[in-house]
Coordinates of C-alpha atoms in Angstrom, one line a residue:
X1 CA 18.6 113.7 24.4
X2 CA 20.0 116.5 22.6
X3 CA 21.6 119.7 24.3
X4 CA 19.9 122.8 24.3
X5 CA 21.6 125.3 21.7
X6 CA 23.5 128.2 23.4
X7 CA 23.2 131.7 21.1
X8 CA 26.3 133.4 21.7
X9 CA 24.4 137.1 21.3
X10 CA 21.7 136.0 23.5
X11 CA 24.2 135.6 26.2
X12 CA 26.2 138.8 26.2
X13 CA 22.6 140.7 25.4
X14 CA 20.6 139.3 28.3
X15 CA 24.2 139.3 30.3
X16 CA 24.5 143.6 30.1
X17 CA 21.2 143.9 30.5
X18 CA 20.8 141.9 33.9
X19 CA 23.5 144.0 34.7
X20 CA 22.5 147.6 33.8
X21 CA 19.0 146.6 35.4
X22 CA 20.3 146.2 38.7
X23 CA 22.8 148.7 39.5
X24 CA 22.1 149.4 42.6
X25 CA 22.5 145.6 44.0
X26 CA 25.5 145.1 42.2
X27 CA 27.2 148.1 44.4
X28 CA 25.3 146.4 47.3
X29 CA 26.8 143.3 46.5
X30 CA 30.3 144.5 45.4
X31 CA 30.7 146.5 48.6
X32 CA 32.4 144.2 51.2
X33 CA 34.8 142.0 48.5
X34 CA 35.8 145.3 47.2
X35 CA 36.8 146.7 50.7
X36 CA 38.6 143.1 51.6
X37 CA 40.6 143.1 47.8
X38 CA 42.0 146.6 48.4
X39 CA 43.0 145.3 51.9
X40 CA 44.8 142.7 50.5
X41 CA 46.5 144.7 47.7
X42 CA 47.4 147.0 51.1
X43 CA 49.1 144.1 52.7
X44 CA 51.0 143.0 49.6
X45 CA 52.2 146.7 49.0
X46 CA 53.2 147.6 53.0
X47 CA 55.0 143.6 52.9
X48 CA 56.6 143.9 49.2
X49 CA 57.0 147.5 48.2
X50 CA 55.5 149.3 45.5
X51 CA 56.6 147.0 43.1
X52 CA 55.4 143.2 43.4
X53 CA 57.2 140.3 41.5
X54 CA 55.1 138.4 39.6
X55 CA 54.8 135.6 42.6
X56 CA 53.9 138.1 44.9
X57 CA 51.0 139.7 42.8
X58 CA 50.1 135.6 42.0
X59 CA 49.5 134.6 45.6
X60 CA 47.5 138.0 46.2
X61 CA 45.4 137.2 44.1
X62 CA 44.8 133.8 45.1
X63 CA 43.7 135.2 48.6
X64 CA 41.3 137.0 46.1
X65 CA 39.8 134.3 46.0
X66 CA 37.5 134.9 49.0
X67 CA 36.0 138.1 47.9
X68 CA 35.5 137.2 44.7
X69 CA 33.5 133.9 46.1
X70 CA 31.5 136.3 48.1
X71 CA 30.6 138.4 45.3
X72 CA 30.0 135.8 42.7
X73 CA 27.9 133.6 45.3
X74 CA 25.6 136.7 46.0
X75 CA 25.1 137.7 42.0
X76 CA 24.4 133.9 41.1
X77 CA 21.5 134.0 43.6
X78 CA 20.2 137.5 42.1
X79 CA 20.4 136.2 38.6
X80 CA 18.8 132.7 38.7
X81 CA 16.5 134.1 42.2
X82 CA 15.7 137.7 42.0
X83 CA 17.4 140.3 44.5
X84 CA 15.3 139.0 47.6
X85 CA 17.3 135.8 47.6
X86 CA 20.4 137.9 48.7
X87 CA 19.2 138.1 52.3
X88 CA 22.6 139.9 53.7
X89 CA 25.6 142.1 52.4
X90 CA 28.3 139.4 50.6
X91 CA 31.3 139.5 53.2
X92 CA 29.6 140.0 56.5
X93 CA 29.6 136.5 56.8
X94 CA 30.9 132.7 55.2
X95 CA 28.5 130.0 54.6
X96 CA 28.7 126.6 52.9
X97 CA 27.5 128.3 49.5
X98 CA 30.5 130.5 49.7
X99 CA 32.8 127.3 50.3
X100 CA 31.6 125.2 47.9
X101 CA 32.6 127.7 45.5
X102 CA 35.6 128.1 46.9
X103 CA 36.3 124.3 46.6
X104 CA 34.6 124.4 43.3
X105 CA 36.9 126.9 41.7
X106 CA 40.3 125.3 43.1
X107 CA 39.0 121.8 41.8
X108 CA 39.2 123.5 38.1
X109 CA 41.8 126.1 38.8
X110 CA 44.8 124.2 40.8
X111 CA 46.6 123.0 38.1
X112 CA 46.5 126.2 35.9
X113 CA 47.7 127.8 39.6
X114 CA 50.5 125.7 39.9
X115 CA 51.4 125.9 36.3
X116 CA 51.0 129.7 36.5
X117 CA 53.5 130.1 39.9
X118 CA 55.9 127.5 38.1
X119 CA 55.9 129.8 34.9
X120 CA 57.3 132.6 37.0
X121 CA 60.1 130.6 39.1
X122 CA 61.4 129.8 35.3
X123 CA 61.2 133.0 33.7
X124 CA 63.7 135.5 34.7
X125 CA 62.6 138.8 36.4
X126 CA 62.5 141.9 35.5
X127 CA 62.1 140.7 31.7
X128 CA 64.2 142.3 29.1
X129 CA 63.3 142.5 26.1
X130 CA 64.6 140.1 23.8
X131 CA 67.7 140.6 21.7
X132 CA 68.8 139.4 17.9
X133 CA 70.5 136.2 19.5
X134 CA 69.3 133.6 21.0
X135 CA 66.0 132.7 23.1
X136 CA 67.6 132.4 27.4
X137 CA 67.9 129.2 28.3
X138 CA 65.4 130.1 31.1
X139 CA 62.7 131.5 28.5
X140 CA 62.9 128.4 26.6
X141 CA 62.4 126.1 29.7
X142 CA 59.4 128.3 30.4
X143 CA 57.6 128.8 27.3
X144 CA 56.1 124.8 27.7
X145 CA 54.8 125.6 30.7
X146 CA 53.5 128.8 29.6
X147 CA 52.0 126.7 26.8
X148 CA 50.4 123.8 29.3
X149 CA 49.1 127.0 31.5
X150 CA 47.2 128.1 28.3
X151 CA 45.5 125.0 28.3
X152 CA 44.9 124.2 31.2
X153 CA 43.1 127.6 31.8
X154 CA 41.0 127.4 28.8
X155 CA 39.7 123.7 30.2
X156 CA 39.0 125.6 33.3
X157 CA 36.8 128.6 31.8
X158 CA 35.0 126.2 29.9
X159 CA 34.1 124.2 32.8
X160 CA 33.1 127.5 34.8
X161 CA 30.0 127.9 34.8
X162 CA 29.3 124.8 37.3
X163 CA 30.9 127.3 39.9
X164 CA 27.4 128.4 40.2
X165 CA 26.1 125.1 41.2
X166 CA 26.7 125.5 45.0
X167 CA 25.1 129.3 45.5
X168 CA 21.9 127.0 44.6
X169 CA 22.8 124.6 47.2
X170 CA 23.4 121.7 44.4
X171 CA 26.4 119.1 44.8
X172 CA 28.4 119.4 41.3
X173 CA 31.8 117.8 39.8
X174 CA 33.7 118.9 36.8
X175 CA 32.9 116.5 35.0
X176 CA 29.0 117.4 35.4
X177 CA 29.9 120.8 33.7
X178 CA 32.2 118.5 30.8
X179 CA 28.9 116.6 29.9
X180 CA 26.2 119.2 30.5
X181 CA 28.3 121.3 28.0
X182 CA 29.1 119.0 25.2
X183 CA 27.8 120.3 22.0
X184 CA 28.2 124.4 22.9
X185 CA 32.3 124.1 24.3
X186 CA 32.8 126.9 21.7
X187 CA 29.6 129.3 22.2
X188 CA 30.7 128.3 26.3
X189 CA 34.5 129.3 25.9
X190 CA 34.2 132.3 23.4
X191 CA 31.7 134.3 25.4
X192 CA 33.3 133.8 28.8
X193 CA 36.2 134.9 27.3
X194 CA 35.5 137.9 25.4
X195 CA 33.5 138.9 29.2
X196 CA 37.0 138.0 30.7
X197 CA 39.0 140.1 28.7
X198 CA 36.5 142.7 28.5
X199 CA 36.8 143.6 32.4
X200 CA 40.8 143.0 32.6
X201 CA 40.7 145.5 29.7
X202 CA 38.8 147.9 31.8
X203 CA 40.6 147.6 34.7
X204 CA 43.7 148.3 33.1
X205 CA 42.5 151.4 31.2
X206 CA 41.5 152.6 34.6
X207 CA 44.3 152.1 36.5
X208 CA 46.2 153.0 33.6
X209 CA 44.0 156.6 33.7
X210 CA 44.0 157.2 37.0
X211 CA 47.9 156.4 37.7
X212 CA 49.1 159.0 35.3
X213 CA 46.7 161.7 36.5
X214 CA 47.8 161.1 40.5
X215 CA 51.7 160.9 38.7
X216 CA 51.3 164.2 37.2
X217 CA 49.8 165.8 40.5
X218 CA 51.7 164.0 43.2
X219 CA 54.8 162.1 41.4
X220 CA 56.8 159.6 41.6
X221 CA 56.8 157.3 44.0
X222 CA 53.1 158.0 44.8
X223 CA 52.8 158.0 48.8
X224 CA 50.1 155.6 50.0
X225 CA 47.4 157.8 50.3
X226 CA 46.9 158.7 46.3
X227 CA 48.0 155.0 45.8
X228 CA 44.8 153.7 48.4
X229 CA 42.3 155.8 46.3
X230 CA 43.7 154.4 43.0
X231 CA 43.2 151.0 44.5
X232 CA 39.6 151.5 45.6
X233 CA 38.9 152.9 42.3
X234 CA 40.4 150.0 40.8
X235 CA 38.6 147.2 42.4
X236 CA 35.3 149.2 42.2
X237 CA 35.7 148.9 38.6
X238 CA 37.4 145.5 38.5
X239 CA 33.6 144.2 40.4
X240 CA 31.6 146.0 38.1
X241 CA 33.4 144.7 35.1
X242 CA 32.8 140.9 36.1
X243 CA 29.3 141.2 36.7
X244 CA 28.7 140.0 33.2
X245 CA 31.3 137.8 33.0
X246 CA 29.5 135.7 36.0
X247 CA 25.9 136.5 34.8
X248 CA 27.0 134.9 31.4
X249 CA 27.9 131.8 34.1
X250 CA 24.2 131.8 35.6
X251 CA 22.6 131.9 32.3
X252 CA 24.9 129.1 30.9
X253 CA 24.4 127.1 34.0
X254 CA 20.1 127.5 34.0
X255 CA 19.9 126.5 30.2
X256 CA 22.1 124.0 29.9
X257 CA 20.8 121.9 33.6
X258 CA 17.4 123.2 33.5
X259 CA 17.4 124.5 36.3
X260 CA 14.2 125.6 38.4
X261 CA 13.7 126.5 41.8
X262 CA 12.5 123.0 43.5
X263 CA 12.5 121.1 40.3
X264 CA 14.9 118.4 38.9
X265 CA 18.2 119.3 36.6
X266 CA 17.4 117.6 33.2
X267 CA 19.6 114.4 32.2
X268 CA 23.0 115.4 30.8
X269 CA 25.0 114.4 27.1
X270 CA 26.2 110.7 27.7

């Protein structure tokens, strides 16, 4: 049985619509996770200082991990159920939907974790910028694992979208999303990551914005007060900005499986 065909306009169209239609839910939604990531970025700043090291920021955002399973959980179910299957606020509580993503997501994304961490124990820090001679013995020894982190992430985007399979209450495996996608890896891969960098891009023009305005009025060091606000902002935008990177999942995940409420997936690719 032949795949259905993924249209790579079709996905980012019906992705920002979904979005724009529903607002007011995705606030609802974002609420809690946003409160508990600016938390955490409060307990990496008052622990490290206003600068992190690249490990620090790393394992932050690791712990990010539970917000952002609250979030994407709650969206999944407004996408592929309409907004009265989101029964309570996302973050008031932690069910088996939320830890099956959880597990889901560290199944695809340990290895490119581990490479990621092990990148930064080999490259030196703060990083210069390089000079006419040669490439640091350290650099070299980390640009292969930079390399195999490249990979390895890409493998794990493309396999994302079965991260949706649990908010549905549906047992999944990697290698379910390997086979279901054969035949669209590309259309897959190219429009969850143009979503990805889309909303890091965002995020970083915000920050970006808003850190130079509170420099200019308060400056340097900014005290934590400006530096909280700047946060919220942040992560405001940083939830708004995935929204269509994790409705693109949904969508991938409905057409390629066939999934219906109450009714069988269809067979996957051999």
């Amino acid at each position: 049985m032949q795949p259905p065909r993924l249209i790579f306009s079709d996905l980012i169209t019906e992705a920002f619509s979904r979005v724009t239609g529903n607002v007011r839910a995705l606030f609802d939604i974002a609420l809690v996770p946003t409160v508990i990531s600016v938390g955490l970025s409060l307990a990496g700043r008052l622990v490290s200082g206003e600068r992190m090291e690249p490990l620090e920021a790393m394992a932050i955002k690791v712990f990010d991990f539970v917000p952002t399973a609250m979030f994407a959980v709650a969206w999944y179910r407004l996408v592929l159920l309409g907004p009265q299957s989101v029964s309570s606020t996302p973050g008031f509580g932690w069910t088996v939907r939320e830890r099956g993503y959880l597990g889901q997501l560290l199944l695809i994304a340990a290895i490119p974790i581990i490479l990621h961490a092990l990148f930064w124990m080999l490259m030196p820090w703060p990083m210069e910028m390089p000079g006419s001679g040669q490439v640091p013995p350290d650099v070299e020894r980390a640009m292969p694992v930079g390399f195999a982190f490249t990979v390895t992430a890409i493998i794990a985007l493309r396999l994302s979208f079965g991260l949706v399979a649990p908010s549905v209450d549906l047992a999944w495996t990697p290698r379910l999303s390997w086979r279901y996608g054969k035949g669209n890896g590309p259309t897959i891969l190219f429009a969850l990551l143009l979503l990805m960098v889309i909303g890091v891009i965002v995020k970083a023009l915000t920050t970006a914005i808003l850190l130079t305005i509170a420099l200019g009025l308060f400056g340097a060091p900014l005290s934590i007060g400006p530096w909280l606000l700047i946060t919220l902002v942040a992560e405001t935008v940083a939830y708004m900005s995935i929204a269509p990177l994790v409705t693109v999942q949904a969508l991938i995940f409905r057409a390629l499986t066939g999934w219906a409420p109450g009714g069988p997936l269809r067979q996957p690719p051999p």
